[in-house]
């Protein structure tokens, strides 16, 4: 099991400790497996006139250059490739700020019901009543959870929800002739998408530092608030995993300056049923539905980032909205029906499949179940924080919400081992590493989010691996510097891979090429 890809024996005692997180070997491409004449299947008796209806100038001169492989090879190729994926379905995934919780399989059943999955997005409203009703209900539930007045389900992800929210903020100020507001204030513990959103919407970002407890420094905030403030964007709970203790004072200060208060609610899984942003006076927020309400994410698939607004931003919500008539039927708003709307931000009505999954999740949990979700997420994060205290530094060591930041700065000082080494060594222990070097305000940061769905045994196993790695750092730091030892590829040059990705397809040569054209 622990034999190296190159056949050599496992180094650095890896054999004693490891269970590789992913399949052992890289896979050849289908082109490399191709041999002339191999087929998965043949059509036994193709009609003699099969090509008769195709104009001659549209017919290929030569067959296409596709790999020639048989069925078992093809299936094994893709199944083996899938074993190289790490996923919540294969193991613990404590990736901070990402909420890689278990996604209940019943959601997949619901999203695949033909009435949802096969519905053409352009069918007349009369034929889409079930889906429209689901979306309408989901909006109501998100209003209830957030304490806000109305919701748009259109945005396709959290980041797009932020942009949608800030475009509404801009429309609001403009509608009042208040055109001097050119700044958005972002605390330094915010998610990176917050300042990115501000820039994309044409605003200047003003960063406010955190205080010693990891909250927004109110004096620093007051110093930058003023007539140029369009909004404050507050990630709450923050990327330090901390709930903003003085949230109401912060919102009031922003309002006093004439700005609007935006809450990044991507981390709502820590506060469901405990805190409603609308009650604290927030004007607008987004929810990361794929995180909080469990759609598989992280692989680049669709997400959903509904945006909830209070009274002030109601007129500016994207269109079309789902409306319910007096007779109980549903319809989509018609173009131009609400002139102040910022317009459409996504095709059709949003990522419907993701929204159906969220609906199923909400139905399955109910109000008290959602509260329990948050309690368990907070319990798991605090349990791990306690377990790792002493082995790693915990810079803001107070009760956290869904996640907490640990730091390997002590290992760097004492053993010359860095956070990246710890993260890579975790792969040898069968765990996905946490988020590293983020948030930026913590040296050698490890942002750990266990989520509410993991068992005590899994949490203990992870904590044990982290402790073993810290101990190993002192006696055999080289084992960490050269980790991972069991993954199909070793330490990659990630900076070069990101900046100069080599994504070229190169044609096969010689006999392997089924058809050169
Ligand atoms: C706090 C926070 N805000 C915003 C985002 C961006 O969301 P998305 O990745 O869906 O665009 C994330 C991502 O997880 C997040 O954690």
PDB file of N, CA and C and ligand atoms in Angstrom, residues 96-99 156-162 190-194 235-239 264-267 286 288 290-291 297 303-305 403 449, ligand 1:
ATOM      1  N   UNK A  96     -10.226  25.721   5.833  1.00  0.00           N
ATOM      2  CA  UNK A  96     -10.820  26.898   6.468  1.00  0.00           C
ATOM      3  C   UNK A  96     -11.453  27.842   5.472  1.00  0.00           C
ATOM      4  N   UNK A  97     -12.581  28.434   5.886  1.00  0.00           N
ATOM      5  CA  UNK A  97     -13.345  29.398   5.103  1.00  0.00           C
ATOM      6  C   UNK A  97     -14.078  28.756   3.932  1.00  0.00           C
ATOM      7  N   UNK A  98     -14.075  27.440   3.867  1.00  0.00           N
ATOM      8  CA  UNK A  98     -14.722  26.775   2.722  1.00  0.00           C
ATOM      9  C   UNK A  98     -15.911  25.901   3.115  1.00  0.00           C
ATOM     10  N   UNK A  99     -16.063  25.597   4.408  1.00  0.00           N
ATOM     11  CA  UNK A  99     -17.191  24.797   4.899  1.00  0.00           C
ATOM     12  C   UNK A  99     -17.402  23.544   4.060  1.00  0.00           C
ATOM     13  N   UNK A 156     -24.580  33.487  -8.777  1.00  0.00           N
ATOM     14  CA  UNK A 156     -24.110  32.111  -8.963  1.00  0.00           C
ATOM     15  C   UNK A 156     -23.075  31.686  -7.939  1.00  0.00           C
ATOM     16  N   UNK A 157     -22.637  32.594  -7.081  1.00  0.00           N
ATOM     17  CA  UNK A 157     -21.629  32.245  -6.066  1.00  0.00           C
ATOM     18  C   UNK A 157     -21.576  33.374  -5.053  1.00  0.00           C
ATOM     19  N   UNK A 158     -20.835  33.143  -3.974  1.00  0.00           N
ATOM     20  CA  UNK A 158     -20.703  34.177  -2.948  1.00  0.00           C
ATOM     21  C   UNK A 158     -20.126  35.458  -3.525  1.00  0.00           C
ATOM     22  N   UNK A 159     -19.043  35.321  -4.289  1.00  0.00           N
ATOM     23  CA  UNK A 159     -18.388  36.516  -4.823  1.00  0.00           C
ATOM     24  C   UNK A 159     -19.339  37.297  -5.730  1.00  0.00           C
ATOM     25  N   UNK A 160     -20.149  36.585  -6.516  1.00  0.00           N
ATOM     26  CA  UNK A 160     -21.079  37.313  -7.377  1.00  0.00           C
ATOM     27  C   UNK A 160     -22.208  37.930  -6.549  1.00  0.00           C
ATOM     28  N   UNK A 161     -22.544  37.281  -5.442  1.00  0.00           N
ATOM     29  CA  UNK A 161     -23.521  37.876  -4.532  1.00  0.00           C
ATOM     30  C   UNK A 161     -23.001  39.193  -3.974  1.00  0.00           C
ATOM     31  N   UNK A 162     -21.715  39.204  -3.603  1.00  0.00           N
ATOM     32  CA  UNK A 162     -21.111  40.450  -3.099  1.00  0.00           C
ATOM     33  C   UNK A 162     -21.216  41.558  -4.145  1.00  0.00           C
ATOM     34  N   UNK A 190     -11.315  40.383   6.744  1.00  0.00           N
ATOM     35  CA  UNK A 190     -12.382  40.018   5.810  1.00  0.00           C
ATOM     36  C   UNK A 190     -11.895  38.994   4.807  1.00  0.00           C
ATOM     37  N   UNK A 191     -12.846  38.388   4.142  1.00  0.00           N
ATOM     38  CA  UNK A 191     -12.494  37.480   3.062  1.00  0.00           C
ATOM     39  C   UNK A 191     -11.960  38.280   1.879  1.00  0.00           C
ATOM     40  N   UNK A 192     -11.017  37.691   1.142  1.00  0.00           N
ATOM     41  CA  UNK A 192     -10.371  38.410   0.041  1.00  0.00           C
ATOM     42  C   UNK A 192     -11.324  38.882  -1.041  1.00  0.00           C
ATOM     43  N   UNK A 193     -12.458  38.194  -1.166  1.00  0.00           N
ATOM     44  CA  UNK A 193     -13.407  38.614  -2.198  1.00  0.00           C
ATOM     45  C   UNK A 193     -14.032  39.969  -1.861  1.00  0.00           C
ATOM     46  N   UNK A 194     -14.008  40.387  -0.606  1.00  0.00           N
ATOM     47  CA  UNK A 194     -14.642  41.665  -0.239  1.00  0.00           C
ATOM     48  C   UNK A 194     -13.929  42.848  -0.900  1.00  0.00           C
ATOM     49  N   UNK A 235     -17.090  40.686   7.067  1.00  0.00           N
ATOM     50  CA  UNK A 235     -17.222  39.232   7.089  1.00  0.00           C
ATOM     51  C   UNK A 235     -17.479  38.823   8.531  1.00  0.00           C
ATOM     52  N   UNK A 236     -18.626  38.233   8.781  1.00  0.00           N
ATOM     53  CA  UNK A 236     -19.020  37.928  10.157  1.00  0.00           C
ATOM     54  C   UNK A 236     -19.789  36.600  10.240  1.00  0.00           C
ATOM     55  N   UNK A 237     -19.276  35.595  10.953  1.00  0.00           N
ATOM     56  CA  UNK A 237     -18.001  35.551  11.629  1.00  0.00           C
ATOM     57  C   UNK A 237     -16.861  35.770  10.632  1.00  0.00           C
ATOM     58  N   UNK A 238     -15.745  36.279  11.151  1.00  0.00           N
ATOM     59  CA  UNK A 238     -14.643  36.694  10.293  1.00  0.00           C
ATOM     60  C   UNK A 238     -13.796  35.510   9.854  1.00  0.00           C
ATOM     61  N   UNK A 239     -12.788  35.811   9.050  1.00  0.00           N
ATOM     62  CA  UNK A 239     -11.894  34.724   8.621  1.00  0.00           C
ATOM     63  C   UNK A 239     -10.953  34.300   9.750  1.00  0.00           C
ATOM     64  N   UNK A 264     -20.937  39.980   4.907  1.00  0.00           N
ATOM     65  CA  UNK A 264     -20.577  38.770   4.168  1.00  0.00           C
ATOM     66  C   UNK A 264     -21.032  37.601   5.033  1.00  0.00           C
ATOM     67  N   UNK A 265     -22.103  36.953   4.609  1.00  0.00           N
ATOM     68  CA  UNK A 265     -22.704  35.881   5.404  1.00  0.00           C
ATOM     69  C   UNK A 265     -22.296  34.498   4.946  1.00  0.00           C
ATOM     70  N   UNK A 266     -21.125  34.421   4.307  1.00  0.00           N
ATOM     71  CA  UNK A 266     -20.681  33.111   3.802  1.00  0.00           C
ATOM     72  C   UNK A 266     -20.463  32.121   4.942  1.00  0.00           C
ATOM     73  N   UNK A 267     -20.292  32.650   6.147  1.00  0.00           N
ATOM     74  CA  UNK A 267     -20.021  31.761   7.289  1.00  0.00           C
ATOM     75  C   UNK A 267     -21.251  31.583   8.180  1.00  0.00           C
ATOM     76  N   UNK A 286     -24.931  38.490   1.713  1.00  0.00           N
ATOM     77  CA  UNK A 286     -25.114  37.307   0.864  1.00  0.00           C
ATOM     78  C   UNK A 286     -24.919  36.051   1.706  1.00  0.00           C
ATOM     79  N   UNK A 288     -23.689  31.983   1.254  1.00  0.00           N
ATOM     80  CA  UNK A 288     -23.088  30.991   0.357  1.00  0.00           C
ATOM     81  C   UNK A 288     -23.883  29.703   0.478  1.00  0.00           C
ATOM     82  N   UNK A 290     -24.096  27.079  -1.290  1.00  0.00           N
ATOM     83  CA  UNK A 290     -23.399  25.800  -1.518  1.00  0.00           C
ATOM     84  C   UNK A 290     -22.581  25.401  -0.298  1.00  0.00           C
ATOM     85  N   UNK A 291     -22.174  26.376   0.520  1.00  0.00           N
ATOM     86  CA  UNK A 291     -21.465  26.035   1.742  1.00  0.00           C
ATOM     87  C   UNK A 291     -22.472  25.714   2.847  1.00  0.00           C
ATOM     88  N   UNK A 297     -19.099  21.390  -3.445  1.00  0.00           N
ATOM     89  CA  UNK A 297     -18.441  22.521  -4.085  1.00  0.00           C
ATOM     90  C   UNK A 297     -16.935  22.377  -3.925  1.00  0.00           C
ATOM     91  N   UNK A 303     -22.431  27.189  -7.934  1.00  0.00           N
ATOM     92  CA  UNK A 303     -22.797  27.501  -6.565  1.00  0.00           C
ATOM     93  C   UNK A 303     -24.012  28.400  -6.595  1.00  0.00           C
ATOM     94  N   UNK A 304     -24.320  29.001  -5.459  1.00  0.00           N
ATOM     95  CA  UNK A 304     -25.389  29.994  -5.414  1.00  0.00           C
ATOM     96  C   UNK A 304     -25.088  30.955  -4.269  1.00  0.00           C
ATOM     97  N   UNK A 305     -25.240  32.233  -4.552  1.00  0.00           N
ATOM     98  CA  UNK A 305     -24.944  33.250  -3.540  1.00  0.00           C
ATOM     99  C   UNK A 305     -26.083  34.237  -3.389  1.00  0.00           C
ATOM    100  N   UNK A 403     -14.599  28.140  12.739  1.00  0.00           N
ATOM    101  CA  UNK A 403     -13.206  27.827  12.415  1.00  0.00           C
ATOM    102  C   UNK A 403     -12.299  28.586  13.368  1.00  0.00           C
ATOM    103  N   UNK A 449     -11.230  24.511   9.639  1.00  0.00           N
ATOM    104  CA  UNK A 449     -12.695  24.498   9.762  1.00  0.00           C
ATOM    105  C   UNK A 449     -13.186  23.061   9.689  1.00  0.00           C
TER     106      UNK A 449
HETATM  107  C1  LIG B   1     -16.282  34.620   3.922  1.00  0.00           C
HETATM  108  C2  LIG B   1     -16.382  34.341   2.450  1.00  0.00           C
HETATM  109  N1  LIG B   1     -16.829  35.302   1.630  1.00  0.00           N
HETATM  110  C3  LIG B   1     -16.946  35.089   0.306  1.00  0.00           C
HETATM  111  C4  LIG B   1     -16.608  33.883  -0.264  1.00  0.00           C
HETATM  112  C5  LIG B   1     -16.718  33.712  -1.737  1.00  0.00           C
HETATM  113  O1  LIG B   1     -17.677  32.760  -2.076  1.00  0.00           O
HETATM  114  P1  LIG B   1     -17.613  31.973  -3.457  1.00  0.00           P
HETATM  115  O2  LIG B   1     -16.402  31.106  -3.405  1.00  0.00           O
HETATM  116  O3  LIG B   1     -18.889  31.212  -3.518  1.00  0.00           O
HETATM  117  O4  LIG B   1     -17.506  32.984  -4.552  1.00  0.00           O
HETATM  118  C6  LIG B   1     -16.146  32.850   0.561  1.00  0.00           C
HETATM  119  C7  LIG B   1     -15.800  31.541   0.001  1.00  0.00           C
HETATM  120  O5  LIG B   1     -15.906  30.536   0.583  1.00  0.00           O
HETATM  121  C8  LIG B   1     -16.029  33.085   1.954  1.00  0.00           C
HETATM  122  O6  LIG B   1     -15.577  32.147   2.796  1.00  0.00           O
END
